[in-house]
Coordinates of C-alpha atoms in Angstrom, one line a residue:
M1 CA -55.3 14.3 -23.0
R2 CA -56.2 13.3 -26.5
L3 CA -59.9 13.7 -27.3
L4 CA -61.7 10.7 -28.8
A5 CA -64.1 11.0 -31.7
P6 CA -67.8 10.5 -30.8
K7 CA -68.1 7.2 -32.8
R8 CA -65.0 5.9 -31.0
I9 CA -66.5 6.8 -27.6
L10 CA -69.7 5.0 -28.5
G11 CA -67.7 2.0 -29.7
L12 CA -65.7 1.8 -26.5
L13 CA -68.9 2.1 -24.4
L14 CA -70.5 -0.8 -26.3
L15 CA -67.3 -2.8 -26.0
L16 CA -67.2 -2.1 -22.3
A17 CA -70.8 -3.3 -21.8
V18 CA -70.0 -6.6 -23.5
L19 CA -66.5 -7.2 -22.1
S20 CA -66.5 -5.6 -18.7
P21 CA -66.7 -8.9 -16.8
V22 CA -63.6 -10.1 -18.7
L23 CA -61.6 -6.9 -18.5
A24 CA -62.3 -6.5 -14.8
A25 CA -60.2 -9.5 -14.1
T26 CA -57.5 -8.8 -16.7
P27 CA -55.7 -5.5 -16.2
L28 CA -53.8 -4.1 -19.1
Y29 CA -50.5 -2.6 -18.0
P30 CA -48.6 0.1 -19.8
E31 CA -45.2 -0.2 -21.3
M32 CA -42.5 -0.4 -18.7
P33 CA -41.0 2.9 -17.6
A34 CA -37.4 3.7 -18.4
P35 CA -35.0 2.2 -15.9
A36 CA -34.5 4.4 -12.9
A37 CA -31.4 6.5 -12.8
K38 CA -28.6 5.6 -10.5
P39 CA -29.3 7.3 -7.1
D40 CA -27.0 10.0 -5.9
D41 CA -26.8 8.6 -2.3
S42 CA -23.5 9.2 -0.7
P43 CA -21.2 6.2 0.0
I44 CA -21.3 7.1 3.7
L45 CA -25.1 6.9 3.7
V46 CA -25.1 3.6 1.9
A47 CA -22.6 2.3 4.4
L48 CA -24.8 3.4 7.3
G49 CA -27.8 1.7 5.7
R50 CA -25.8 -1.5 5.3
K51 CA -24.9 -1.5 9.0
L52 CA -28.5 -1.0 9.9
F53 CA -29.6 -3.8 7.6
F54 CA -27.4 -6.4 9.3
D55 CA -27.7 -5.1 12.9
T56 CA -29.5 -7.6 15.2
R57 CA -29.7 -5.0 18.0
L58 CA -32.5 -3.1 16.4
S59 CA -35.3 -5.6 17.1
E60 CA -37.3 -6.2 20.3
P61 CA -36.1 -8.4 21.8
R62 CA -32.7 -8.1 20.2
G63 CA -31.4 -10.8 17.9
T64 CA -33.2 -10.2 14.6
S65 CA -32.0 -8.0 11.8
C66 CA -33.4 -7.1 8.3
A67 CA -31.0 -9.7 7.0
S68 CA -32.5 -12.4 9.2
C69 CA -35.5 -12.6 6.8
H70 CA -33.7 -11.2 3.8
A71 CA -30.7 -13.5 3.9
P72 CA -27.8 -13.1 1.4
A73 CA -27.7 -16.9 0.8
Q74 CA -31.3 -16.7 -0.5
A75 CA -30.6 -13.7 -2.6
F76 CA -31.9 -11.5 0.2
S77 CA -35.1 -13.4 0.7
G78 CA -35.9 -16.1 3.2
N79 CA -38.1 -16.8 6.3
H80 CA -35.8 -16.6 9.3
G81 CA -35.8 -20.3 10.0
S82 CA -39.5 -20.8 9.6
R83 CA -40.6 -23.9 7.7
I84 CA -44.2 -22.9 7.0
G85 CA -43.7 -20.5 4.2
V86 CA -43.9 -17.2 6.2
A87 CA -41.3 -15.5 8.3
L88 CA -40.5 -16.0 12.0
G89 CA -40.2 -12.7 13.8
S90 CA -38.1 -11.5 16.7
R91 CA -40.3 -13.3 19.3
P92 CA -40.4 -17.1 19.4
A93 CA -44.1 -17.3 18.7
S94 CA -44.4 -14.5 16.2
L95 CA -45.0 -15.7 12.6
G96 CA -46.2 -13.5 9.8
T97 CA -48.9 -14.2 7.2
R98 CA -46.9 -13.5 4.1
N99 CA -43.8 -14.9 2.3
T100 CA -40.7 -12.7 2.4
P101 CA -39.8 -11.4 -1.0
S102 CA -36.2 -10.6 -2.1
V103 CA -35.1 -7.0 -1.7
L104 CA -32.7 -7.0 -4.6
Y105 CA -33.4 -4.6 -7.5
L106 CA -35.8 -2.5 -5.6
R107 CA -34.1 0.6 -7.1
Y108 CA -36.3 0.0 -10.2
T109 CA -39.7 -0.2 -8.5
P110 CA -41.7 3.0 -9.2
P111 CA -43.8 4.7 -6.5
R112 CA -47.4 3.6 -6.2
F113 CA -49.9 5.3 -8.5
F114 CA -52.9 4.8 -10.7
Y115 CA -52.1 4.5 -14.4
Q116 CA -54.6 5.7 -16.9
D117 CA -54.2 6.6 -20.6
D118 CA -56.7 7.8 -23.2
D119 CA -58.0 4.3 -24.0
A120 CA -57.9 2.8 -20.5
L121 CA -61.3 1.6 -19.4
A122 CA -60.4 1.9 -15.7
P123 CA -57.5 3.2 -13.7
I124 CA -54.9 0.5 -13.0
P125 CA -52.7 0.4 -9.8
F126 CA -49.0 0.2 -10.5
G127 CA -45.8 0.3 -8.4
G128 CA -45.4 0.6 -4.7
F129 CA -43.8 -1.7 -2.1
F130 CA -44.9 -4.8 -0.1
W131 CA -47.2 -7.5 -1.5
D132 CA -50.1 -5.1 -1.1
G133 CA -48.5 -1.9 -2.3
R134 CA -49.1 -0.1 1.0
A135 CA -45.7 1.7 1.0
D136 CA -45.2 4.4 -1.5
T137 CA -41.5 4.7 -1.3
L138 CA -38.6 2.4 -0.5
A139 CA -37.7 4.5 2.6
E140 CA -41.3 3.9 3.9
Q141 CA -41.1 0.2 3.1
A142 CA -37.8 -0.1 5.0
Q143 CA -39.3 1.3 8.2
G144 CA -42.3 -1.1 8.1
P145 CA -40.6 -4.3 9.5
L146 CA -39.0 -2.3 12.3
F147 CA -42.4 -1.6 13.9
N148 CA -44.4 -4.7 12.8
P149 CA -45.1 -6.7 15.9
L150 CA -44.8 -9.9 13.9
E151 CA -41.3 -8.8 12.6
M152 CA -38.8 -6.7 14.5
N153 CA -41.5 -5.6 17.0
N154 CA -40.3 -2.1 18.1
R155 CA -43.2 -0.5 20.0
N156 CA -42.8 3.0 18.7
P157 CA -40.2 5.4 17.2
R158 CA -39.0 6.4 20.6
Q159 CA -37.9 2.9 21.4
L160 CA -36.1 2.6 18.1
A161 CA -34.5 6.0 18.4
R162 CA -32.9 5.0 21.7
K163 CA -31.3 2.0 20.0
L164 CA -30.1 4.1 17.2
A165 CA -28.6 6.6 19.5
Q166 CA -26.8 3.9 21.5
A167 CA -25.2 2.4 18.4
Y168 CA -25.1 5.1 15.7
A169 CA -25.1 8.5 17.4
S170 CA -22.0 9.8 15.6
D171 CA -22.9 8.4 12.2
M172 CA -26.5 9.7 12.3
R173 CA -25.6 13.1 13.6
T174 CA -23.0 13.5 10.8
Q175 CA -25.6 12.4 8.2
F176 CA -28.8 14.0 9.5
G177 CA -27.7 16.8 11.9
A178 CA -26.9 17.2 15.5
A179 CA -30.6 17.4 16.5
I180 CA -31.7 14.1 14.8
F181 CA -32.5 12.4 18.1
E182 CA -34.6 15.2 19.5
R183 CA -37.6 13.9 17.6
P184 CA -37.9 10.1 17.5
E185 CA -40.1 10.2 14.4
Q186 CA -37.3 12.0 12.5
A187 CA -34.7 9.5 13.7
S188 CA -36.9 6.7 12.5
Q189 CA -37.4 8.3 9.1
A190 CA -33.6 8.9 8.9
A191 CA -33.0 5.2 9.5
G192 CA -35.5 4.5 6.6
R193 CA -33.6 6.8 4.3
A194 CA -30.3 5.1 5.2
L195 CA -31.8 1.6 4.6
Q196 CA -33.2 2.9 1.3
A197 CA -29.7 4.1 0.2
F198 CA -28.3 0.6 0.9
L199 CA -31.2 -1.2 -0.8
R200 CA -30.9 0.8 -4.0
S201 CA -27.1 0.6 -4.1
D202 CA -25.1 -1.2 -6.8
E203 CA -24.5 -4.0 -4.3
M204 CA -28.2 -4.7 -4.4
T205 CA -28.5 -4.5 -8.2
P206 CA -25.8 -6.9 -9.4
F207 CA -27.1 -7.9 -12.8
S208 CA -24.6 -10.8 -12.9
S209 CA -26.8 -13.7 -13.9
K210 CA -26.3 -16.2 -16.8
Y211 CA -29.3 -14.4 -18.5
D212 CA -27.6 -11.1 -18.1
D213 CA -24.5 -12.5 -19.8
Y214 CA -26.7 -13.9 -22.6
I215 CA -28.3 -10.5 -23.4
R216 CA -25.0 -8.8 -23.2
G217 CA -23.5 -11.2 -25.7
T218 CA -20.9 -12.5 -23.3
G219 CA -22.6 -15.9 -22.6
K220 CA -24.9 -18.5 -24.0
L221 CA -28.0 -20.4 -22.9
D222 CA -28.1 -24.1 -23.5
E223 CA -30.9 -25.8 -25.4
I224 CA -33.2 -26.5 -22.5
E225 CA -32.8 -22.9 -21.2
L226 CA -33.6 -21.5 -24.7
R227 CA -36.7 -23.7 -24.9
G228 CA -37.8 -22.3 -21.6
L229 CA -37.1 -18.8 -22.8
R230 CA -39.3 -19.4 -25.8
L231 CA -42.1 -20.8 -23.7
F232 CA -41.8 -17.9 -21.3
K233 CA -42.5 -15.5 -24.1
D234 CA -45.0 -17.5 -26.0
P235 CA -48.5 -15.8 -25.5
D236 CA -50.2 -19.1 -26.2
K237 CA -48.1 -21.3 -23.9
G238 CA -46.5 -20.0 -20.8
N239 CA -47.5 -16.3 -21.4
C240 CA -45.3 -15.5 -18.4
A241 CA -44.0 -12.3 -20.0
S242 CA -47.4 -10.7 -20.0
C243 CA -46.8 -9.9 -16.3
H244 CA -43.1 -10.7 -15.8
K245 CA -42.0 -8.3 -18.4
F246 CA -38.5 -8.3 -19.9
N247 CA -36.6 -7.4 -23.1
D248 CA -34.1 -10.0 -24.3
K249 CA -33.4 -7.8 -27.3
S250 CA -31.8 -5.1 -25.2
A251 CA -28.3 -5.5 -23.8
N252 CA -29.3 -3.3 -20.8
P253 CA -30.3 -5.7 -18.0
A254 CA -32.4 -3.0 -16.4
R255 CA -34.8 -3.5 -19.2
S256 CA -35.4 -7.0 -18.0
M257 CA -36.8 -6.8 -14.5
F258 CA -39.2 -9.7 -15.0
T259 CA -42.1 -7.9 -13.5
D260 CA -44.6 -5.3 -14.7
F261 CA -44.7 -3.7 -11.2
G262 CA -48.4 -4.4 -11.3
Y263 CA -50.9 -6.6 -9.5
D264 CA -52.8 -9.8 -10.3
A265 CA -55.3 -12.1 -8.6
V266 CA -53.9 -15.6 -9.3
A267 CA -55.6 -17.3 -6.4
A268 CA -52.7 -19.2 -4.8
P269 CA -54.0 -22.2 -2.7
R270 CA -54.6 -21.5 0.9
N271 CA -51.5 -22.2 3.1
R272 CA -53.0 -24.2 5.9
R273 CA -49.7 -24.2 7.8
I274 CA -50.3 -20.5 8.7
A275 CA -51.8 -20.2 12.1
E276 CA -54.3 -17.5 11.2
N277 CA -55.6 -19.7 8.3
R278 CA -57.0 -22.2 10.9
N279 CA -59.8 -19.6 11.3
P280 CA -62.0 -20.2 8.3
G281 CA -63.1 -16.6 8.4
F282 CA -59.6 -15.2 8.1
Y283 CA -58.4 -14.1 4.6
D284 CA -55.5 -12.0 3.4
V285 CA -57.3 -9.8 0.9
G286 CA -54.2 -8.1 -0.4
L287 CA -54.4 -4.9 -2.4
C288 CA -58.0 -4.1 -1.6
K289 CA -57.1 -3.2 2.0
T290 CA -54.5 -0.7 0.7
A291 CA -57.1 0.6 -1.8
A292 CA -59.7 1.1 1.0
D293 CA -57.1 2.8 3.3
L294 CA -56.3 5.2 0.4
K295 CA -60.0 5.6 -0.5
W296 CA -59.6 4.4 -4.0
P297 CA -63.0 4.1 -5.8
D298 CA -64.6 0.6 -5.6
S299 CA -61.7 -0.8 -3.6
S300 CA -63.3 -4.3 -3.4
Q301 CA -62.4 -4.9 -7.0
W302 CA -58.8 -5.4 -5.9
C303 CA -59.5 -8.0 -3.3
G304 CA -57.3 -11.0 -4.0
Y305 CA -54.7 -9.0 -5.9
F306 CA -51.1 -9.1 -4.9
K307 CA -48.0 -7.5 -6.4
T308 CA -46.2 -9.3 -9.3
P309 CA -42.7 -10.0 -7.9
S310 CA -39.6 -9.9 -10.0
L311 CA -38.4 -13.4 -11.0
R312 CA -34.7 -12.5 -10.7
N313 CA -33.1 -15.0 -8.3
V314 CA -36.4 -16.8 -8.0
A315 CA -34.7 -20.3 -7.9
L316 CA -33.1 -19.4 -4.5
R317 CA -36.3 -18.7 -2.6
E318 CA -37.4 -20.9 0.2
S319 CA -41.1 -20.6 -0.7
Y320 CA -43.3 -19.2 -3.4
M321 CA -46.5 -17.1 -3.8
H322 CA -47.6 -14.3 -1.4
N323 CA -48.5 -16.9 1.3
G324 CA -45.6 -19.2 0.8
V325 CA -47.8 -22.1 0.0
F326 CA -45.3 -23.8 -2.3
T327 CA -41.8 -24.9 -1.3
S328 CA -40.5 -25.7 -4.8
L329 CA -40.1 -23.6 -7.9
R330 CA -41.4 -26.4 -10.1
D331 CA -44.6 -26.6 -8.1
A332 CA -45.1 -22.9 -8.5
V333 CA -44.7 -23.1 -12.3
A334 CA -46.9 -26.2 -12.5
F335 CA -49.6 -24.4 -10.6
Y336 CA -49.7 -21.6 -13.2
A337 CA -49.8 -24.2 -15.9
T338 CA -52.6 -26.4 -14.6
R339 CA -54.6 -24.3 -12.2
A340 CA -57.5 -24.1 -14.7
T341 CA -57.3 -27.6 -16.1
N342 CA -56.5 -29.6 -13.0
P343 CA -57.7 -27.5 -10.0
G344 CA -58.1 -30.6 -7.8
D345 CA -54.3 -30.9 -7.8
W346 CA -54.0 -27.6 -6.0
Y347 CA -57.3 -26.9 -4.1
K348 CA -57.3 -29.9 -1.8
I349 CA -60.7 -29.4 -0.1
G350 CA -62.6 -29.2 -3.4
V351 CA -63.1 -25.4 -3.3
K352 CA -61.5 -23.4 -6.1
F353 CA -59.7 -20.2 -5.2
D354 CA -60.0 -21.2 -1.5
D355 CA -57.7 -18.4 -0.2
V356 CA -59.9 -15.7 -1.7
P357 CA -63.2 -14.8 0.1
A358 CA -66.2 -16.2 -1.7
A359 CA -67.5 -12.7 -2.3
Y360 CA -64.4 -11.8 -4.3
R361 CA -63.7 -14.9 -6.3
E362 CA -65.0 -13.1 -9.4
N363 CA -61.9 -11.0 -9.2
V364 CA -59.6 -13.9 -9.9
N365 CA -57.9 -13.9 -13.3
I366 CA -59.5 -16.6 -15.4
N367 CA -59.0 -14.9 -18.8
S368 CA -55.3 -14.8 -19.4
V369 CA -53.4 -17.7 -20.9
P370 CA -52.9 -20.3 -19.3
Y371 CA -55.8 -19.6 -16.9
N372 CA -58.4 -19.6 -19.6
R373 CA -58.7 -23.3 -20.3
R374 CA -61.6 -25.5 -19.3
E375 CA -61.3 -27.9 -16.4
G376 CA -60.3 -31.3 -17.7
S377 CA -58.8 -30.0 -21.0
T378 CA -55.2 -30.4 -22.0
P379 CA -52.9 -27.8 -20.2
A380 CA -51.1 -25.2 -22.2
L381 CA -47.8 -26.6 -20.9
S382 CA -46.7 -30.2 -20.7
D383 CA -44.6 -31.6 -17.9
S384 CA -41.5 -31.2 -20.1
D385 CA -42.5 -27.6 -20.8
V386 CA -42.6 -26.9 -17.1
D387 CA -39.1 -28.4 -16.7
D388 CA -37.9 -26.2 -19.5
L389 CA -39.4 -23.1 -17.9
V390 CA -37.8 -23.9 -14.6
A391 CA -34.4 -24.4 -16.3
F392 CA -34.7 -20.9 -17.9
L393 CA -35.8 -19.4 -14.5
K394 CA -32.6 -20.7 -13.0
T395 CA -30.6 -18.6 -15.4
L396 CA -31.9 -15.5 -13.5
T397 CA -29.7 -16.4 -10.5
D398 CA -26.9 -13.8 -10.0
A399 CA -23.4 -15.2 -10.1
Q400 CA -22.5 -14.5 -6.5
F401 CA -25.3 -16.7 -5.3
V402 CA -24.9 -19.6 -7.6
K403 CA -22.1 -21.3 -5.5
L404 CA -23.5 -20.4 -2.1
P405 CA -24.7 -23.3 -0.1
T406 CA -28.5 -23.0 0.3
Q407 CA -31.4 -25.2 1.3
S408 CA -33.8 -23.3 -0.9
V409 CA -32.9 -24.7 -4.3
R410 CA -35.0 -27.8 -4.7
K411 CA -34.8 -30.2 -7.7

């Protein structure tokens, strides 16, 4: 680690004393890591993972697969027929509390860790899987829904191992050894590794969007899309690229993941259609529960933080934000644009940041553009700007999904 001169240390301490309330709500993320190398998973393991992903026999009761919530027609997102913004599980009455993100491009998500450099004022959480970063690896993430009672509802590894043995005995013994079913935990972990292989395969990283053609020099954006691109990058207007990082100067699409793999507290409005939210004392606190479980210092500072999702294929999603409160892409963009200036448009009961516990509302990001404007002032983005941004975001839809019939694209 590079040592700092005493005067610089004193200067940083004084700056921290003055700005700590501001900086606490505005994490500064590092430059994006180099794109992950192509995994060396065998085609046979990828094929096994694909079979598991689409297999409806692995839930309890049977009938629900990974693809039920991560539907190809929604670019591997979706909510399994639910209309309240969160996914329906394998049981008729089981509904989750979080929106289902796309599982495309997960090859590029780094493991969870704290980032700190010489000049960082505090460690910054980075990477990991799920909205709250509780899974460190993609294999760990892939196992989660199999045992979640609100999702695929297997009671334990033993129950899942029996199902795997009935359907995949030969395939799994070939891949993982003849004794794979002797220990159910190992069979469960093997299923996670197979699912991981499929999720990070080339099939799940297509890079076939209009935007990808544009940066490769094989296609063009029209005028409204170019205006949206400029607004997306403009630090005084949309400022979207501060968290949804990309590089339109590189012809390598893997440099444009449209996420910084970090976390932010944007205070999405409370989704009152979620059953748990009828209890005024229930809150989904996000990253701080993971932080507490991992014994991070001062874990409460991360309450209200959720992972910044990739915006690739964002126009195909059925709902938006971690709690699925919005059902249109335009509403999601307009929320970012006017949350600060017109809070009454979003927080219907007159309480700002109503889905964050009162004790943690100081964690909400109110410093970054466009969140830093006064209530009643002119928004950083006009209505036409919002339309331009939406037009640009639609260029991130991969080609194989553009012509698929879908109910999730709303005008």
